[in-house]
Amino acid sequence: FMVTEILMFGAIFVGFFIYHSLYPETFAEGSRFLDWKLGFLNTLVLIFSSLTMALGIHYLQVGQNKKSIQMQAITILCAIIFMVVKYFEYTHKFHIGIFPGMMLDMEKLNQHLAAVGEPLVQSKNLGLYFGFYYVMTGLHGTHILIGIGLITWTMIRTMRGDFKPNYFTAVEGVGIFWHIVDLIWIFLFPLLYLLG
């Protein structure tokens, strides 16, 4: 399952690189609409959540279930913070007409840019860049939501006492999934927000 997740995102990354090489100006122009500070905040949040997930597994291994529950809860909180930041990013883009592909509202976007005194959009292929942006971040966000559900499940089972120092396989499996989700973001952040 984990390998198929990596292969799925890998295929999207390959597509991104192919189109980036074909339309470098479009991708550079598209990245100017992303707030690297919010992306960096989300990166820090996910790195911290990887630490808390690892600590949650560690505390199960040493028989400290209460601490494990706390660490899993903090991991869920970090995931929720990540999604709230993404919500604000998405709603701002929708508000100014930034949609994927053919749905990009160039007129509305250029009106917004003119109102704030920024250069108008030149590329007719800008929707292509945001097609990749929404697919990559949306798919990643879906995995964050799945992770929240899985960690909630392991946390409830930890509260029930299902896991002991000699049995914590489910939590470890969920932890591996969570680390992969975090790792994918570590590639997405510089690719979308910094390189352009």
Tab-separated table of C-alpha atoms in Angstrom:
chain	number	residue	atom	x	y	z
A	1	PHE	CA	0.000	0.000	0.000
A	2	MET	CA	2.761	2.435	0.951
A	3	VAL	CA	4.654	1.701	-2.287
A	4	THR	CA	1.544	2.353	-4.395
A	5	GLU	CA	1.100	5.703	-2.616
A	6	ILE	CA	4.664	6.675	-3.497
A	7	LEU	CA	4.188	5.490	-7.102
A	8	MET	CA	0.971	7.505	-7.449
A	9	PHE	CA	2.579	10.731	-6.246
A	10	GLY	CA	5.721	9.891	-8.225
A	11	ALA	CA	3.722	9.772	-11.461
A	12	ILE	CA	2.228	13.192	-10.706
A	13	PHE	CA	5.702	14.573	-9.935
A	14	VAL	CA	6.963	13.267	-13.292
A	15	GLY	CA	4.065	14.980	-15.068
A	16	PHE	CA	4.811	18.195	-13.186
A	17	PHE	CA	8.466	18.125	-14.257
A	18	ILE	CA	7.574	17.410	-17.890
A	19	TYR	CA	5.155	20.331	-18.107
A	20	HIS	CA	7.471	22.547	-16.073
A	21	SER	CA	10.182	21.993	-18.683
A	22	LEU	CA	7.703	22.783	-21.503
A	23	TYR	CA	6.243	25.924	-19.872
A	24	PRO	CA	8.844	27.298	-17.423
A	25	GLU	CA	7.505	30.886	-17.610
A	26	THR	CA	3.973	29.727	-16.816
A	27	PHE	CA	5.133	27.760	-13.787
A	28	ALA	CA	7.259	30.678	-12.574
A	29	GLU	CA	4.279	33.012	-12.929
A	30	GLY	CA	1.959	30.566	-11.165
A	31	SER	CA	4.220	30.160	-8.162
A	32	ARG	CA	4.082	33.897	-7.457
A	33	PHE	CA	0.485	33.399	-6.323
A	34	LEU	CA	1.551	30.999	-3.558
A	35	ASP	CA	2.446	32.269	-0.103
A	36	TRP	CA	5.716	30.553	0.828
A	37	LYS	CA	5.276	31.622	4.469
A	38	LEU	CA	2.059	29.597	4.778
A	39	GLY	CA	3.719	26.688	2.998
A	40	PHE	CA	6.685	26.902	5.361
A	41	LEU	CA	4.366	27.047	8.396
A	42	ASN	CA	2.642	23.886	7.158
A	43	THR	CA	6.045	22.256	6.643
A	44	LEU	CA	7.021	22.969	10.260
A	45	VAL	CA	3.648	21.702	11.495
A	46	LEU	CA	4.017	18.412	9.611
A	47	ILE	CA	7.637	17.891	10.680
A	48	PHE	CA	6.555	18.398	14.288
A	49	SER	CA	3.646	15.983	13.758
A	50	SER	CA	6.096	13.328	12.543
A	51	LEU	CA	7.995	13.743	15.802
A	52	THR	CA	4.847	13.434	17.915
A	53	MET	CA	3.731	10.345	15.957
A	54	ALA	CA	7.126	8.721	16.490
A	55	LEU	CA	6.931	9.569	20.200
A	56	GLY	CA	3.422	8.076	20.336
A	57	ILE	CA	4.833	4.778	19.058
A	58	HIS	CA	7.824	4.989	21.401
A	59	TYR	CA	5.623	5.506	24.447
A	60	LEU	CA	3.583	2.435	23.508
A	61	GLN	CA	6.796	0.416	23.256
A	62	VAL	CA	7.761	1.371	26.806
A	63	GLY	CA	4.261	0.884	28.243
A	64	GLN	CA	3.338	4.547	28.742
A	65	ASN	CA	-0.056	4.537	27.073
A	66	LYS	CA	-1.214	7.885	28.497
A	67	LYS	CA	1.768	9.667	26.976
A	68	SER	CA	1.171	7.830	23.713
A	69	ILE	CA	-2.430	9.047	23.671
A	70	GLN	CA	-1.230	12.618	24.250
A	71	MET	CA	1.279	12.384	21.399
A	72	GLN	CA	-1.313	10.930	19.028
A	73	ALA	CA	-3.738	13.721	19.979
A	74	ILE	CA	-1.065	16.347	19.273
A	75	THR	CA	-0.432	14.696	15.904
A	76	ILE	CA	-4.136	15.010	15.079
A	77	LEU	CA	-4.098	18.647	16.202
A	78	CYS	CA	-1.131	19.345	13.898
A	79	ALA	CA	-2.997	17.725	10.998
A	80	ILE	CA	-6.026	19.919	11.689
A	81	ILE	CA	-3.807	23.035	11.773
A	82	PHE	CA	-2.356	21.986	8.411
A	83	MET	CA	-5.835	21.644	6.900
A	84	VAL	CA	-7.012	24.988	8.326
A	85	VAL	CA	-4.022	26.746	6.722
A	86	LYS	CA	-4.799	24.959	3.430
A	87	TYR	CA	-8.447	26.072	3.716
A	88	PHE	CA	-7.376	29.721	3.936
A	89	GLU	CA	-4.985	29.292	1.007
A	90	TYR	CA	-7.665	27.689	-1.164
A	91	THR	CA	-10.443	30.164	-0.307
A	92	HIS	CA	-8.193	33.133	-1.080
A	93	LYS	CA	-7.334	31.657	-4.477
A	94	PHE	CA	-10.991	30.918	-5.242
A	95	HIS	CA	-11.924	34.476	-4.204
A	96	ILE	CA	-9.578	36.025	-6.786
A	97	GLY	CA	-10.498	33.585	-9.573
A	98	ILE	CA	-7.651	31.090	-9.386
A	99	PHE	CA	-9.087	27.734	-10.405
A	100	PRO	CA	-7.512	24.768	-12.187
A	101	GLY	CA	-7.332	24.385	-15.941
A	102	MET	CA	-9.988	26.011	-18.109
A	103	MET	CA	-11.884	27.229	-15.047
A	104	LEU	CA	-9.221	29.868	-14.318
A	105	ASP	CA	-10.963	33.260	-14.348
A	106	MET	CA	-8.302	35.475	-15.983
A	107	GLU	CA	-10.560	38.527	-16.001
A	108	LYS	CA	-11.310	38.328	-12.283
A	109	LEU	CA	-7.676	37.572	-11.454
A	110	ASN	CA	-6.387	40.507	-13.507
A	111	GLN	CA	-8.981	42.814	-11.917
A	112	HIS	CA	-7.689	41.777	-8.511
A	113	LEU	CA	-4.064	42.278	-9.576
A	114	ALA	CA	-4.840	45.712	-11.016
A	115	ALA	CA	-6.610	46.702	-7.788
A	116	VAL	CA	-3.572	45.769	-5.659
A	117	GLY	CA	-1.078	47.242	-8.133
A	118	GLU	CA	0.621	44.022	-9.195
A	119	PRO	CA	1.596	42.983	-12.739
A	120	LEU	CA	-1.214	41.383	-14.714
A	121	VAL	CA	-1.132	37.719	-15.704
A	122	GLN	CA	0.531	37.170	-19.061
A	123	SER	CA	0.440	33.380	-19.476
A	124	LYS	CA	-2.603	31.804	-21.084
A	125	ASN	CA	-1.502	28.438	-19.658
A	126	LEU	CA	-1.670	29.514	-16.008
A	127	GLY	CA	-4.598	27.135	-15.471
A	128	LEU	CA	-2.205	24.268	-16.246
A	129	TYR	CA	0.037	25.212	-13.337
A	130	PHE	CA	-2.932	25.467	-10.979
A	131	GLY	CA	-4.272	22.170	-12.278
A	132	PHE	CA	-1.103	20.572	-10.945
A	133	TYR	CA	-1.238	22.673	-7.763
A	134	TYR	CA	-4.792	21.639	-6.888
A	135	VAL	CA	-4.302	17.979	-7.810
A	136	MET	CA	-1.060	17.674	-5.836
A	137	THR	CA	-2.144	19.602	-2.742
A	138	GLY	CA	-5.709	18.279	-2.874
A	139	LEU	CA	-4.561	14.664	-3.062
A	140	HIS	CA	-2.114	15.331	-0.248
A	141	GLY	CA	-4.874	16.970	1.811
A	142	THR	CA	-7.073	13.913	1.256
A	143	HIS	CA	-4.272	11.788	2.694
A	144	ILE	CA	-4.040	14.139	5.677
A	145	LEU	CA	-7.765	13.594	6.335
A	146	ILE	CA	-7.317	9.822	6.030
A	147	GLY	CA	-4.394	10.102	8.463
A	148	ILE	CA	-6.569	11.986	10.954
A	149	GLY	CA	-9.097	9.159	10.786
A	150	LEU	CA	-6.468	6.442	11.198
A	151	ILE	CA	-4.699	8.166	14.096
A	152	THR	CA	-8.054	8.744	15.791
A	153	TRP	CA	-8.737	5.005	15.419
A	154	THR	CA	-5.367	4.035	16.938
A	155	MET	CA	-5.804	6.596	19.721
A	156	ILE	CA	-9.209	5.148	20.666
A	157	ARG	CA	-7.751	1.650	20.636
A	158	THR	CA	-4.855	2.856	22.797
A	159	MET	CA	-7.384	4.271	25.284
A	160	ARG	CA	-9.094	0.880	25.375
A	161	GLY	CA	-5.776	-0.767	26.167
A	162	ASP	CA	-5.543	-2.778	22.935
A	163	PHE	CA	-1.839	-2.022	22.530
A	164	LYS	CA	0.980	-3.180	24.787
A	165	PRO	CA	4.785	-3.028	24.628
A	166	ASN	CA	4.766	-6.366	22.789
A	167	TYR	CA	1.906	-5.442	20.397
A	168	PHE	CA	1.635	-2.061	18.668
A	169	THR	CA	1.712	-3.080	14.995
A	170	ALA	CA	-1.372	-1.062	13.976
A	171	VAL	CA	0.015	2.154	15.451
A	172	GLU	CA	3.372	1.556	13.803
A	173	GLY	CA	1.682	0.975	10.420
A	174	VAL	CA	-0.328	4.184	10.771
A	175	GLY	CA	2.890	5.946	11.808
A	176	ILE	CA	4.630	4.791	8.623
A	177	PHE	CA	1.682	6.078	6.571
A	178	TRP	CA	1.876	9.415	8.391
A	179	HIS	CA	5.618	9.740	7.797
A	180	ILE	CA	5.093	9.106	4.061
A	181	VAL	CA	2.396	11.803	3.947
A	182	ASP	CA	4.799	14.197	5.690
A	183	LEU	CA	7.643	13.252	3.357
A	184	ILE	CA	5.499	13.936	0.296
A	185	TRP	CA	4.782	17.442	1.616
A	186	ILE	CA	8.509	18.016	2.110
A	187	PHE	CA	8.838	17.493	-1.667
A	188	LEU	CA	5.672	19.439	-2.551
A	189	PHE	CA	6.591	22.559	-0.582
A	190	PRO	CA	9.807	23.500	-2.406
A	191	LEU	CA	8.512	22.237	-5.742
A	192	LEU	CA	5.376	24.399	-5.706
A	193	TYR	CA	6.207	27.288	-3.394
A	194	LEU	CA	9.922	27.928	-3.910
A	195	LEU	CA	11.102	26.696	-7.315
A	196	GLY	CA	8.340	27.947	-9.552
